[in-house]
C-alpha positions in Angstrom: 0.0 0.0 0.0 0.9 3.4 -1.2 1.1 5.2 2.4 2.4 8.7 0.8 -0.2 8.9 -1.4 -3.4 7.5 1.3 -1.6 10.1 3.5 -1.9 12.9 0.7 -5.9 11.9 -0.2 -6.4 11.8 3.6 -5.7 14.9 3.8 -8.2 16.3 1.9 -11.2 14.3 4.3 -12.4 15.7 7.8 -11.4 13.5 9.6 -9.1 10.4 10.1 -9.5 7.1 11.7 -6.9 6.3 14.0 -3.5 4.1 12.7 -3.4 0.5 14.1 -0.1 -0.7 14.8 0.9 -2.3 10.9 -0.4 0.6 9.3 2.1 3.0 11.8 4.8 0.3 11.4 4.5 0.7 6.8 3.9 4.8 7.6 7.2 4.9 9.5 9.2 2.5 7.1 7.6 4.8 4.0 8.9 8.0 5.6 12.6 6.4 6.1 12.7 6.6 2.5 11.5 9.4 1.9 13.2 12.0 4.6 17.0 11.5 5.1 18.8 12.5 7.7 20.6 15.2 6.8 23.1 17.5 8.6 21.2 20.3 8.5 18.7 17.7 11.4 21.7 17.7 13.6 22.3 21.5 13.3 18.1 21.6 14.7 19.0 19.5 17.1 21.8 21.7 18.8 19.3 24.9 18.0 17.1 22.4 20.1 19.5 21.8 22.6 20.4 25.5 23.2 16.8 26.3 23.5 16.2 23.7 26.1 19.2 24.7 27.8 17.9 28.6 28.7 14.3 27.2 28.8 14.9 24.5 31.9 17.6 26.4 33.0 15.9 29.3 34.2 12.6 26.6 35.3 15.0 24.6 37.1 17.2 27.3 38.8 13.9 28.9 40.2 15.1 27.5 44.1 18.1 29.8 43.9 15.9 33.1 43.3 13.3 32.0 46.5 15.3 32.9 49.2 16.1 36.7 48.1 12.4 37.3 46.8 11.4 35.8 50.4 13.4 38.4 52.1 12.2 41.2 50.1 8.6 40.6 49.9 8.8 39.3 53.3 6.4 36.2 52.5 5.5 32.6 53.2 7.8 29.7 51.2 4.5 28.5 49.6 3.3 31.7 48.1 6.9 32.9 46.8 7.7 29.2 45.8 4.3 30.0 43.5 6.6 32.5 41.3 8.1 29.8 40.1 6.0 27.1 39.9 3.5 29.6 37.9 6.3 29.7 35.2 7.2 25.9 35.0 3.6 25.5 35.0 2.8 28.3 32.0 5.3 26.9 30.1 3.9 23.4 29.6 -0.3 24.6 29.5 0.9 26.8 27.1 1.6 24.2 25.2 -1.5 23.9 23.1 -1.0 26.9 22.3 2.2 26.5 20.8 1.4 23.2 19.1 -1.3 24.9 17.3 0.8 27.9 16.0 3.5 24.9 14.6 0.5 23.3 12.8 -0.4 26.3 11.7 3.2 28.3 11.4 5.7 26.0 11.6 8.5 25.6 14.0 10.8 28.6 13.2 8.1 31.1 13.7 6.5 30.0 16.6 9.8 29.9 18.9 10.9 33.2 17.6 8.0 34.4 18.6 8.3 33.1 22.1 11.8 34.3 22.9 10.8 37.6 22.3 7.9 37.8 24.3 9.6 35.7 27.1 12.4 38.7 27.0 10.3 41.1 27.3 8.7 39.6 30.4 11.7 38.5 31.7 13.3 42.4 31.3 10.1 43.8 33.2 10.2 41.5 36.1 13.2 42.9 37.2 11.2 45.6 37.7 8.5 44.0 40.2 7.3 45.8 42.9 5.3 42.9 44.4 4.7 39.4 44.4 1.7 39.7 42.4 3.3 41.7 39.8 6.2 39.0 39.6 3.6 36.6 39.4 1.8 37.7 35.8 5.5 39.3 34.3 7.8 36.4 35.5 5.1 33.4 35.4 2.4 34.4 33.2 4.0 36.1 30.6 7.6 34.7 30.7 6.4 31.4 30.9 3.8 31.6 27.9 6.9 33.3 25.5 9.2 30.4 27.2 6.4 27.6 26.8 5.7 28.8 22.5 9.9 27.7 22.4 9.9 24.4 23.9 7.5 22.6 21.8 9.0 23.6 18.4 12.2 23.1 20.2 11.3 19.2 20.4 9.0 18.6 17.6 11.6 20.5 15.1 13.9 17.4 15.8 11.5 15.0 15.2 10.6 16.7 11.6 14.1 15.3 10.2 14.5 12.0 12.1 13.4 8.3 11.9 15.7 5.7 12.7 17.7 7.6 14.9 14.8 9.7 16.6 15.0 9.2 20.4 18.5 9.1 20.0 18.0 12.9 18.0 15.5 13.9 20.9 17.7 12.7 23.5 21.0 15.0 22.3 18.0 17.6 22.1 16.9 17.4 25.3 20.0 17.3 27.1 20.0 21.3 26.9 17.7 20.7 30.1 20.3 18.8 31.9 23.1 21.3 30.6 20.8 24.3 31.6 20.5 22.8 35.3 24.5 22.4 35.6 25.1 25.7 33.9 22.1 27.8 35.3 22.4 26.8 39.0 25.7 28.5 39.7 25.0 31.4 37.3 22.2 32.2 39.0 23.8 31.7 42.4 26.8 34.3 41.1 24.2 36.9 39.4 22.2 37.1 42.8 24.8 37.6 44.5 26.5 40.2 42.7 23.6 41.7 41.3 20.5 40.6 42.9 17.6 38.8 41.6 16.3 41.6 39.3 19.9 41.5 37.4 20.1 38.3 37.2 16.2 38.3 35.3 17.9 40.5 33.1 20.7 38.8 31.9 17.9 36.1 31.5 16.3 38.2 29.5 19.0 39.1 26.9 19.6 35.0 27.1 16.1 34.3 26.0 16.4 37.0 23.0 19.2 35.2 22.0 17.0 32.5 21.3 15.3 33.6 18.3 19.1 33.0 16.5 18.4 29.5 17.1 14.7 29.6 15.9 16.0 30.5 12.5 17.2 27.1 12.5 14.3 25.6 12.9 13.4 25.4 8.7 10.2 22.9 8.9 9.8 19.8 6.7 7.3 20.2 4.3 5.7 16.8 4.5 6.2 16.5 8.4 3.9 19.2 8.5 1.3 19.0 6.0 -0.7 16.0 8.0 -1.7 18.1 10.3 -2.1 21.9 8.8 -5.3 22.3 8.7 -5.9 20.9 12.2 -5.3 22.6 15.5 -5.2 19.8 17.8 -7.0 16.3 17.0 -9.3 15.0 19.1 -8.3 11.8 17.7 -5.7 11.5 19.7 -8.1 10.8 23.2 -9.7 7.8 21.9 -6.3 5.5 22.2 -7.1 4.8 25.9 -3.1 4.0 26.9 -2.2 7.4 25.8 -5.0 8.8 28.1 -3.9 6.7 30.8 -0.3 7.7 30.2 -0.7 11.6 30.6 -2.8 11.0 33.6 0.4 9.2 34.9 2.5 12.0 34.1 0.8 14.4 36.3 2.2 13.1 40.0 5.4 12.1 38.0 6.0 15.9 36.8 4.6 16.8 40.2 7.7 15.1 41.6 10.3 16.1 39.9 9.5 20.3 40.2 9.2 19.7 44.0 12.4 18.3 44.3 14.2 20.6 42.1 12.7 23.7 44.1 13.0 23.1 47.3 16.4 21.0 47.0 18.9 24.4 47.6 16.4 25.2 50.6 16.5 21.6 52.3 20.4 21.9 51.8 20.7 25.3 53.3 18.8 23.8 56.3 21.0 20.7 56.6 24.1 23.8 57.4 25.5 23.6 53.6 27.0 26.6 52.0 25.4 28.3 49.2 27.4 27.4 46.9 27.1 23.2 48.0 23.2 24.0 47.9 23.3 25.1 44.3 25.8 22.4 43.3 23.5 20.1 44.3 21.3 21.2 41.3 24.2 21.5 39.2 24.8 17.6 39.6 21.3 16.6 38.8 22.2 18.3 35.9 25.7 16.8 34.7 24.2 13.3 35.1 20.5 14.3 33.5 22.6 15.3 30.9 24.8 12.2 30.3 21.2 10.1 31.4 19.0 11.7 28.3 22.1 10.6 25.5 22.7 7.5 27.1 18.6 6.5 27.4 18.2 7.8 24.2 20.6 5.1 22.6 19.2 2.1 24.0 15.7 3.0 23.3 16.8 3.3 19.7 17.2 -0.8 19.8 14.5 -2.2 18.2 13.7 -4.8 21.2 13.5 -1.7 23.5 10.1 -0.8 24.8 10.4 3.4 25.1 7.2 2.6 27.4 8.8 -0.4 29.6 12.0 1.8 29.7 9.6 5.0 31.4 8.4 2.2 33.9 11.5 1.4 35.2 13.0 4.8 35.4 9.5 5.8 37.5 10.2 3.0 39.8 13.9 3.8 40.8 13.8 7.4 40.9 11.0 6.9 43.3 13.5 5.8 45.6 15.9 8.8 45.9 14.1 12.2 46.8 12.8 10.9 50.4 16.9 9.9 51.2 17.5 13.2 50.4 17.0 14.9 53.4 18.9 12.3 55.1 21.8 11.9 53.9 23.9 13.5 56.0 27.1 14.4 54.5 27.3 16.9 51.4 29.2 13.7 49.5 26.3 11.5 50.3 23.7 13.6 49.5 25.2 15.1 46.3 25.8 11.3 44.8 22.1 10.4 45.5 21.2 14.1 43.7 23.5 12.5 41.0 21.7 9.2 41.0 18.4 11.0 40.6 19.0 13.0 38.4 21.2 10.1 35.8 17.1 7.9 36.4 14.4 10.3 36.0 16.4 11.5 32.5 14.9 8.8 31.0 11.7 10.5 31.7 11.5 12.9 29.1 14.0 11.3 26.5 11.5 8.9 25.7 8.3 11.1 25.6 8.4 11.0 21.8 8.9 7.0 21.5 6.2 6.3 23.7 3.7 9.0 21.8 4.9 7.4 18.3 4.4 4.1 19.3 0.9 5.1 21.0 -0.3 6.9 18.0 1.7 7.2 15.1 4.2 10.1 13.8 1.4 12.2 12.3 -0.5 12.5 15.5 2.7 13.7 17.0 2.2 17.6 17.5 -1.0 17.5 18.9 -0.2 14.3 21.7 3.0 15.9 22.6 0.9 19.7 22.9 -1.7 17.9 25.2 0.9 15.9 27.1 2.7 19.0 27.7 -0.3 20.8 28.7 -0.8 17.8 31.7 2.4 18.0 32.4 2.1 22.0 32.9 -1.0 21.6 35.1 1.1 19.2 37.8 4.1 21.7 37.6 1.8 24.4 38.6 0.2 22.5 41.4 3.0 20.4 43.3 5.8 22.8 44.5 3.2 25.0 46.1 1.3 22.0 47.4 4.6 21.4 48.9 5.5 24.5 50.1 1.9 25.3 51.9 2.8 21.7 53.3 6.1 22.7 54.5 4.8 25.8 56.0 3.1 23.9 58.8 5.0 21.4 59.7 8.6 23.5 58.6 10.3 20.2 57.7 12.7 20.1 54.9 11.8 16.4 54.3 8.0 16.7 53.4 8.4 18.0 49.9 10.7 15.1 49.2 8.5 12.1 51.0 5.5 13.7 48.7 8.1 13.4 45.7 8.8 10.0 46.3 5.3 9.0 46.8 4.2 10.5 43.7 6.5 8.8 41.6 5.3 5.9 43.3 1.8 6.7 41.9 3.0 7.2 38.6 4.4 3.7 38.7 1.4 2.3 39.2 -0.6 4.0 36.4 2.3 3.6 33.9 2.4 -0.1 34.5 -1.2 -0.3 33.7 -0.6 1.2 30.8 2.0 -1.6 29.7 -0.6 -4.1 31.0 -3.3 -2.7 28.7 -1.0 -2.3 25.8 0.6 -5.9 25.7 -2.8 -7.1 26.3 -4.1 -5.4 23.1 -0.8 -6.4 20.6 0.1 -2.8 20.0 3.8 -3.3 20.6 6.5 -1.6 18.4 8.0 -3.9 15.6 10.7 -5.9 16.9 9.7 -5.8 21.1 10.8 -8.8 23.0 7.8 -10.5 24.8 8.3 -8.8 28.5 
């Protein structure tokens, strides 16, 4: 069967009934054919990279800024902790957004679009007189311009890839695990020498440099005619696994923020210096970063399960943020950080397998826009949860029991997921019977 040309009449109809597993299978062995990969995909893939870098970066580095904007505003952990957790959260509900404007746009357009409205927010929340006005110019508006670069930032990569695609979105995505290493200590430096409203600006001039790497970002013409007349396809909530799976991703995502934002606080209050504290971030970061490449490789074997591969990172990195606070020593606790931070890379690195195998390639901007948008609602939610939490009992070691017990929930509903998908036979070409 001519898949090019069913794809090109299909089209031209209203709708379109959901791929089965064979038809995905001949769509994906078609399109190997038909898009190389080129160097000009690995040059979108270090645009990618970069724009992941300043994006998590400045997400992840949030715990250095809340102590200084605690001082000044002279308020609670929970509400300032918001701050942050309103531009995480922005960022990914954004997303449909921003997967709409690439169906409609195209990749280059959309993120240049967001680094210059996340610099402009960025520039004039510096200039904050209160919480509330941090709140809509560093959250709202920062993490809406910051949010329409991160999804063009990933689905650009996956425009010029087949065989080698997790591995592609893996090298892509270790700009978050670079940005944590790098960002940490920059933004420990620029607080320190210049307070938190110059360190926003050098973030902002960091996220106008952005829009150099949009330009990269030239869209592939077939990639994105499957889906230019649509905004986001409803289609894509009838495959129930992929349902399932972003409703796992919500105490997963929930996790992970609460453990990067309170983890300089909990090792201020265990008598570390500030410099150790942010560290700690930094080595999340170094191993994240080697985590994503490395992950991203051996999902790329054929008898890899992207899906069994999300399982079993779930279940181990449950095990790390509740021995945080315990650790004791600054060595100890920095090489479970490390640990952490090497397992939950796998997380992300794999988001596109798992959606492709779910769905298909041509259902890819919309599942990744509304997994995103999931994803954005449980960044908003936990750190605050956590830090309201934390409030009244003021222990360092409840946001990092609720991490590990969320992951722990996320485990559960991911391995249902497996369970409903081996039952139904829609396993990826080549997949070892687990």
């Amino acid at each position: 069967m001519d898949v090019i040309s069913r794809d090109m009449e299909e089209d031209n109809q209203e709708s379109e009934p959901m791929l089965g597993s064979d038809e995905r299978r001949d769509e994906e062995e078609d399109t190997d054919e038909v898009q190389e990969e080129t160097w000009w995909g690995w040059l979108v893939v270090l645009a990618s990279f970069l724009c992941n870098m300043v994006i998590d970066g400045m997400g992840y580095s949030f715990g250095v800024l809340l102590e200084p904007m605690r001082e000044e505003f002279k308020s609670g952990v929970g509400k300032v902790a918001f701050v942050g957790s309103i531009l995480t959260g922005v960022i990914l509900l954004s997303s449909l957004v921003a997967s709409a404007c690439v169906n409609r746009f195209g990749t280059r357009i959309t993120c240049i679009i967001g680094s210059f409205i996340s610099s402009a927010a960025m520039l004039a929340s510096s200039y904050s007189s209160s919480l509330t006005i941090l709140m809509i110019t560093y959250g709202i508006f920062g993490g809406f311009g910051l949010g329409l670069m991160y999804v063009p930032a990933v689905i650009a990569v996956s425009q010029y890839f087949n065989k080698r695609l997790n591995l592609a979105t893996g090298i892509a995505v270790c700009g978050s695990g670079a940005g944590t290493f790098i960002f940490a200590p920059l933004s420990s430096f620029l607080v320190q020498n210049y307070g938190w409203r110059g360190c926003n600006q050098v973030m902002a001039g960091l996220c106008l440099l952005c829009s150099i790497f949009g330009l990269v970002m030239a869209p592939v013409k077939r990639r994105q005619d499957s889906q230019k007349n649509k905004l986001i396809d409803l289609e894509i909530f009838k495959n129930i696994p992929f349902v399932l799976f972003m409703i796992g991703n919500i105490p997963t995502v929930m996790a992970v923020y609460c453990t990067y934002s309170y983890l300089p606080a909990m090792a201020a209050s265990l008598g570390f210096s500030p410099e150790n504290a942010s560290f700690l971030i930094s080595m999340v970061g170094i191993t994240n970063t080697v985590g994503r490449v490395i992950s991203g490789w051996v999902t790329d074997i054929p008898s890899v399960s992207p899906l069994v591969v999300t399982i079993i990172a779930t279940l181990i990195g449950a095990i790390f943020p509740v021995l945080m606070p315990i650790g004791g020593s600054f060595t100890t606790v920095m090489v479970i950080c490390g640990l952490f931070g090497f397992v939950i890379s796998a997380l992300p690195t794999v988001t596109t397998g798992v959606i492709v195998d779910m769905l298909g390639i041509r259902y890819l901007n919309s599942a990744f826009g509304a997994l995103t948008f999931v994803r954005g609602t449980a960044a908003l939610l936990g750190p605050p949860v956590a830090g309201f939490i934390l409030d009244s009992f003021n222990d360092y070691s409840v946001p990092f029991t609720f991490s590990s017990a969320c992951l722990a929930t996320s485990l559960v509903i991911c391995s249902a997921v497996w369970c409903i998908v081996r039952r139904n036979g829609s396993r990826r070409i080549g997949y070892q019977a687990l």
